[in-house]
Short mmCIF file of C-alpha atoms in Angstrom, two decimals:
data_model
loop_
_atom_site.label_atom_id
_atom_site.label_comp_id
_atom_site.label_asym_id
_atom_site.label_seq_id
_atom_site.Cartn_x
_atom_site.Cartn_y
_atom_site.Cartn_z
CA UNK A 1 120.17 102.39 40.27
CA UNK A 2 119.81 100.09 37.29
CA UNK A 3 116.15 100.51 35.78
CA UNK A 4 114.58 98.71 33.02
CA UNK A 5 111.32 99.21 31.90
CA UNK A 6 109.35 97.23 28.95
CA UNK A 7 106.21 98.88 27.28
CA UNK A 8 104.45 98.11 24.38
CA UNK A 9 102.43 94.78 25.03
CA UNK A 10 99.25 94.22 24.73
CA UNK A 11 96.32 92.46 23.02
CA UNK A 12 96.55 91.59 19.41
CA UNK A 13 94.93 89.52 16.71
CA UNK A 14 96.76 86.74 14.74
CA UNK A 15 98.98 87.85 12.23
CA UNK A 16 99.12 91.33 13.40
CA UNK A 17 102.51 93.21 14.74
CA UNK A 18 103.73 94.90 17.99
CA UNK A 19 106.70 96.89 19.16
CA UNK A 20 107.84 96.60 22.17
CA UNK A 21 110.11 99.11 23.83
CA UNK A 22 113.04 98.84 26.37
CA UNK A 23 113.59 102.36 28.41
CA UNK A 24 117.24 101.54 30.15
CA UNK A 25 118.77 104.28 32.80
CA UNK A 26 120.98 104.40 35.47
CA UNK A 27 124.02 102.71 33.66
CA UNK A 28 125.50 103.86 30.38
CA UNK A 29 123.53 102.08 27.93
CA UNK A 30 125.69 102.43 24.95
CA UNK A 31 128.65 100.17 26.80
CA UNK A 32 126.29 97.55 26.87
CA UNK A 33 124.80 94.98 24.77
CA UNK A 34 121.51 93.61 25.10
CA UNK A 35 118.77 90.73 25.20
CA UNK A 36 114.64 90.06 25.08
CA UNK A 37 113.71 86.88 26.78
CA UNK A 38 110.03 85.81 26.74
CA UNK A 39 108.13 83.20 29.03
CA UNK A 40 104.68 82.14 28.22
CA UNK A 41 102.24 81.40 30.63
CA UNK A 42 103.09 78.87 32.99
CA UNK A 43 106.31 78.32 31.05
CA UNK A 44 110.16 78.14 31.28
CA UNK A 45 112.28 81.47 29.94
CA UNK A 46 112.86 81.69 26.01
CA UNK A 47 115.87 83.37 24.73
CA UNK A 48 114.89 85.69 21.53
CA UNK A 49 117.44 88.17 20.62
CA UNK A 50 120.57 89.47 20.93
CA UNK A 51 122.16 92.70 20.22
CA UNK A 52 125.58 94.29 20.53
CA UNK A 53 126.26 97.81 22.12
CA UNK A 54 127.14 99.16 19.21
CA UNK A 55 124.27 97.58 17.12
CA UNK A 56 126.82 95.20 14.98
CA UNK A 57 126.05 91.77 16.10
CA UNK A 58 122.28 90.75 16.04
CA UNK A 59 121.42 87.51 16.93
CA UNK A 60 117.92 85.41 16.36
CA UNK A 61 116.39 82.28 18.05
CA UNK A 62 115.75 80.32 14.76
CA UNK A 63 112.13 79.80 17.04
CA UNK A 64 111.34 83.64 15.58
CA UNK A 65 113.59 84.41 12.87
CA UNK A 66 112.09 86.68 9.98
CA UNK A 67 109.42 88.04 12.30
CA UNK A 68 111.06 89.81 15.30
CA UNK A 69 113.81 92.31 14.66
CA UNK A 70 115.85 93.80 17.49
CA UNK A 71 117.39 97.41 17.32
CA UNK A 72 118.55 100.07 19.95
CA UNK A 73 118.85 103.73 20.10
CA UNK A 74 121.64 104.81 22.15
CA UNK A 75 121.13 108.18 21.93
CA UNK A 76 117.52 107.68 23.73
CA UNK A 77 118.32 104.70 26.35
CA UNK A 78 116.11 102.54 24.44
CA UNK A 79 115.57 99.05 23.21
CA UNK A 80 113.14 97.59 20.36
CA UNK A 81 111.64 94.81 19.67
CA UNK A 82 109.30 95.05 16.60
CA UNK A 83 107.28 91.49 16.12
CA UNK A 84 105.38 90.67 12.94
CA UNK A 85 102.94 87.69 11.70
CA UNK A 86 102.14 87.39 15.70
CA UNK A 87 100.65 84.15 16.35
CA UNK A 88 98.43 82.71 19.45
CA UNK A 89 102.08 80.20 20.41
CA UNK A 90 103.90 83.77 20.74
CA UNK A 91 101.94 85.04 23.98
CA UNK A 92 104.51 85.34 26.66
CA UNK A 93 105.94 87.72 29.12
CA UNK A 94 108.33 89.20 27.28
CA UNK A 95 111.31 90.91 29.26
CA UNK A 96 114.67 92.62 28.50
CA UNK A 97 117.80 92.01 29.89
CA UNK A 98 121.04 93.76 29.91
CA UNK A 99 124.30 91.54 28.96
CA UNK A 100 127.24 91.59 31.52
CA UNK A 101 128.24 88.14 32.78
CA UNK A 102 125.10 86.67 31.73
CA UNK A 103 121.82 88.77 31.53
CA UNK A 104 122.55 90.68 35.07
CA UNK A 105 119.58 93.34 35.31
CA UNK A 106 115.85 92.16 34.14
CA UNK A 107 113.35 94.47 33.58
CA UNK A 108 109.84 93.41 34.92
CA UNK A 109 108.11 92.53 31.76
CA UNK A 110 105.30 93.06 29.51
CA UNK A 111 102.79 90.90 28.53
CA UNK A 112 101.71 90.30 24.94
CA UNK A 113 98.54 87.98 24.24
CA UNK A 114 97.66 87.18 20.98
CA UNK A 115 94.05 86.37 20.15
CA UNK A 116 91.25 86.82 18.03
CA UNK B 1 121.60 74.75 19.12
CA UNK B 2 123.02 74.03 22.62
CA UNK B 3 120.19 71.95 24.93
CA UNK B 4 120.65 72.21 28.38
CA UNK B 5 118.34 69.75 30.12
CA UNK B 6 118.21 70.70 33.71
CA UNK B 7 117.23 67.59 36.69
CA UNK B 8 115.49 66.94 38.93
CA UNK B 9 112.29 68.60 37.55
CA UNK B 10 110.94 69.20 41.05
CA UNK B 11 112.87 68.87 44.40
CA UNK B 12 111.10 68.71 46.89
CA UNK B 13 113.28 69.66 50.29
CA UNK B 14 112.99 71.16 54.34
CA UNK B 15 114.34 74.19 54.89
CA UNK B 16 118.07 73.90 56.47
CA UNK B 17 118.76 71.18 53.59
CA UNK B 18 120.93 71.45 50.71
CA UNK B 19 119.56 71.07 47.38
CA UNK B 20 121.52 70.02 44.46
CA UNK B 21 120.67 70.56 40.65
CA UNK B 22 121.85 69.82 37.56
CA UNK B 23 122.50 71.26 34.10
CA UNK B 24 123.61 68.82 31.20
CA UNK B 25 124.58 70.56 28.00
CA UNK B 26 124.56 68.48 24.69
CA UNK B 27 127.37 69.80 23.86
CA UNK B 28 130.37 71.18 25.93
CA UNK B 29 129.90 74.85 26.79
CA UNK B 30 133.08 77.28 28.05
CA UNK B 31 132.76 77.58 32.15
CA UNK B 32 133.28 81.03 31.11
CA UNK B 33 129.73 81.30 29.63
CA UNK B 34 127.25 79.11 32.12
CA UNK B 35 124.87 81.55 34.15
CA UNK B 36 122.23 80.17 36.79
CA UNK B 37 118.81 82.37 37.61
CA UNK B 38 116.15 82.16 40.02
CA UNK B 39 112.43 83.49 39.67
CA UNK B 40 109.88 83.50 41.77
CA UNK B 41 106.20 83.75 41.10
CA UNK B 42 105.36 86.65 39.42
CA UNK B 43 109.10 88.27 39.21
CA UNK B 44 111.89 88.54 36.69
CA UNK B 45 114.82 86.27 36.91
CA UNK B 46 117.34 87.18 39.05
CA UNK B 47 121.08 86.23 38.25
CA UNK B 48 123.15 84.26 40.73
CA UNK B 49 126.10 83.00 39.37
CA UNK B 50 127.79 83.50 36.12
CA UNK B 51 131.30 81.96 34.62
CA UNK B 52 129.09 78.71 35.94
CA UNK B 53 130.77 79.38 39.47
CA UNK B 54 131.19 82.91 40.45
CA UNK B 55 128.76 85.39 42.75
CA UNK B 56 126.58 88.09 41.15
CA UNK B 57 126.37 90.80 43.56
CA UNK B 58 124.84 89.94 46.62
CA UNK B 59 124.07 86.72 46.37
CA UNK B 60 124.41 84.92 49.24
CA UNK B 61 127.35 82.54 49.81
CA UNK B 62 124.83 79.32 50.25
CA UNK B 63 124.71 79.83 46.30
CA UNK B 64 127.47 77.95 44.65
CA UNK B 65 128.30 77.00 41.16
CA UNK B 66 130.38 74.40 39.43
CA UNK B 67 131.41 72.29 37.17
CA UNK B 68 132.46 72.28 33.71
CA UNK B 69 132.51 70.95 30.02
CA UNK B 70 128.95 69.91 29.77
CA UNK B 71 127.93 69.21 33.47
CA UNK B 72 127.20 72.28 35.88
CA UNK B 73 125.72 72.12 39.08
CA UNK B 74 124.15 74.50 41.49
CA UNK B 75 124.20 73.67 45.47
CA UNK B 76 122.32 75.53 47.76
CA UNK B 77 124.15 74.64 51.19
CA UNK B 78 120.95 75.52 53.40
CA UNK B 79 118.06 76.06 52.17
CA UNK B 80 116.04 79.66 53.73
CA UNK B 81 112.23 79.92 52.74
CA UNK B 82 112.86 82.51 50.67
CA UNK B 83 115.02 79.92 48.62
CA UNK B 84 112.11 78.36 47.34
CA UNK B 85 111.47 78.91 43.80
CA UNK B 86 112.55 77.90 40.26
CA UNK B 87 116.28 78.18 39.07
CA UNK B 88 117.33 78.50 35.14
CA UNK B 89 120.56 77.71 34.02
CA UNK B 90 121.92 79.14 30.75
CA UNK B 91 124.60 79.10 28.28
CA UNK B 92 125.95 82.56 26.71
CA UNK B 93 128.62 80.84 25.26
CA UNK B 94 127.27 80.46 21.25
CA UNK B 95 124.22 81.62 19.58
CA UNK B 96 121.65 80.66 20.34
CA UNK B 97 122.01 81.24 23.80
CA UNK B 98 119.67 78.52 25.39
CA UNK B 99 118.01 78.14 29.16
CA UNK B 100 117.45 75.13 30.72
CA UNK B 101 113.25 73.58 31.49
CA UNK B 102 114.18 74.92 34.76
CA UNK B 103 113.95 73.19 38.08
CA UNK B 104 111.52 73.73 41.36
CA UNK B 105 112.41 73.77 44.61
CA UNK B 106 109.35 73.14 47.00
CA UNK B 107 108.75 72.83 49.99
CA UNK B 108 108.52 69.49 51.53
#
């Protein structure tokens, strides 16, 4: 069975940073590339990042470009999403998503709030 | 950046009716590369169709996708309670890929 589970959120202060993690199993994770999609409160979904199976095509919403950075360790089943200069706009669900004919397996999220 | 801009907003429907929504891209997007999702309240999207008209795995066949260029469309023949809920549709066809606002279906 296909199992994705997000850690890492939390409560932080404006302009600090967070690293959220991705623990993938049940598939072969290195065959596959992979998203994070966030959703604040209330919200629609928010694409954020993309990144290839083999870590060679990265890909940015300009919305967060220069403060999140996406990265994978195949050898560990794991996704990363490190987030800097957090601000209060950036509190959101935030969930990963393996790529295969769209985003076909969702993990069930973590929430990050920002705020003082 | 491709916009999708998903309508109605809300639809507001019986259960046993069909429901029809839209996705208008601003630019044309590859069939190949036009997903829809549904969430529900509290829940992670779940995909239903991809290549804007075929089946993820088991789906039910009241879900159906179409169209092409910049106007997709998802139909919902008959609409079962559990149908009720907010749909996505998005383009993985360039970077950034882009969701729709979404669109609600509620109960009437």
């Amino acid at each position: 069975e296909v199992q994705l589970v997000e850690s890492g959120g939390g409560l932080v202060k404006p302009g600090g940073s967070l690293r959220l993690s991705c623990a993938a199993s049940g598939f072969t994770f290195s065959n596959f590339g992979m998203n994070w999609v966030r959703q604040a409160p209330g919200k629609g979904l928010e694409w954020l990042s993309s990144i290839s199976s083999r870590s060679n095509d990265i890909y940015y919403a300009d919305s967060v470009k220069g403060r999140i950075t996406i990265s994978r360790d195949n050898a560990k089943n794991s996704l990363y999403l490190q987030m800097d200069s957090l601000r209060a706009e950036d509190t959101a669900v935030y969930y990963c998503a393996r790529v295969f004919h769209g985003l076909d397996y969702w993990g069930q999220g973590t929430l990050v709030t920002v705020s003082a | 950046e491709v916009v999708l801009t998903q309508s109605p907003g809300t639809l507001s429907l019986s259960p046993g009716e069909r429901g029809t929504l839209s996705c208008r891209a601003s630019q044309s997007v590859s069939s190949s590369y036009l997903a829809w999702y549904q969430q529900k309240p509290g829940q992670a999207p779940r995909l239903l169709i991809f290549g804007a008209s075929s089946r993820a795995t088991d789906i039910p066949d009241r879900f159906s996708g179409s169209g092409s260029g910049t106007d997709f469309t998802l139909t919902i023949s008959r609409l079962e309670p559990e149908d009720f809920a907010v749909y996505y549709c998005q383009q993985y066809d360039r970077s950034p890929w882009t969701f729709g606002q979404g669109t609600k279906v509620e109960i009437k």
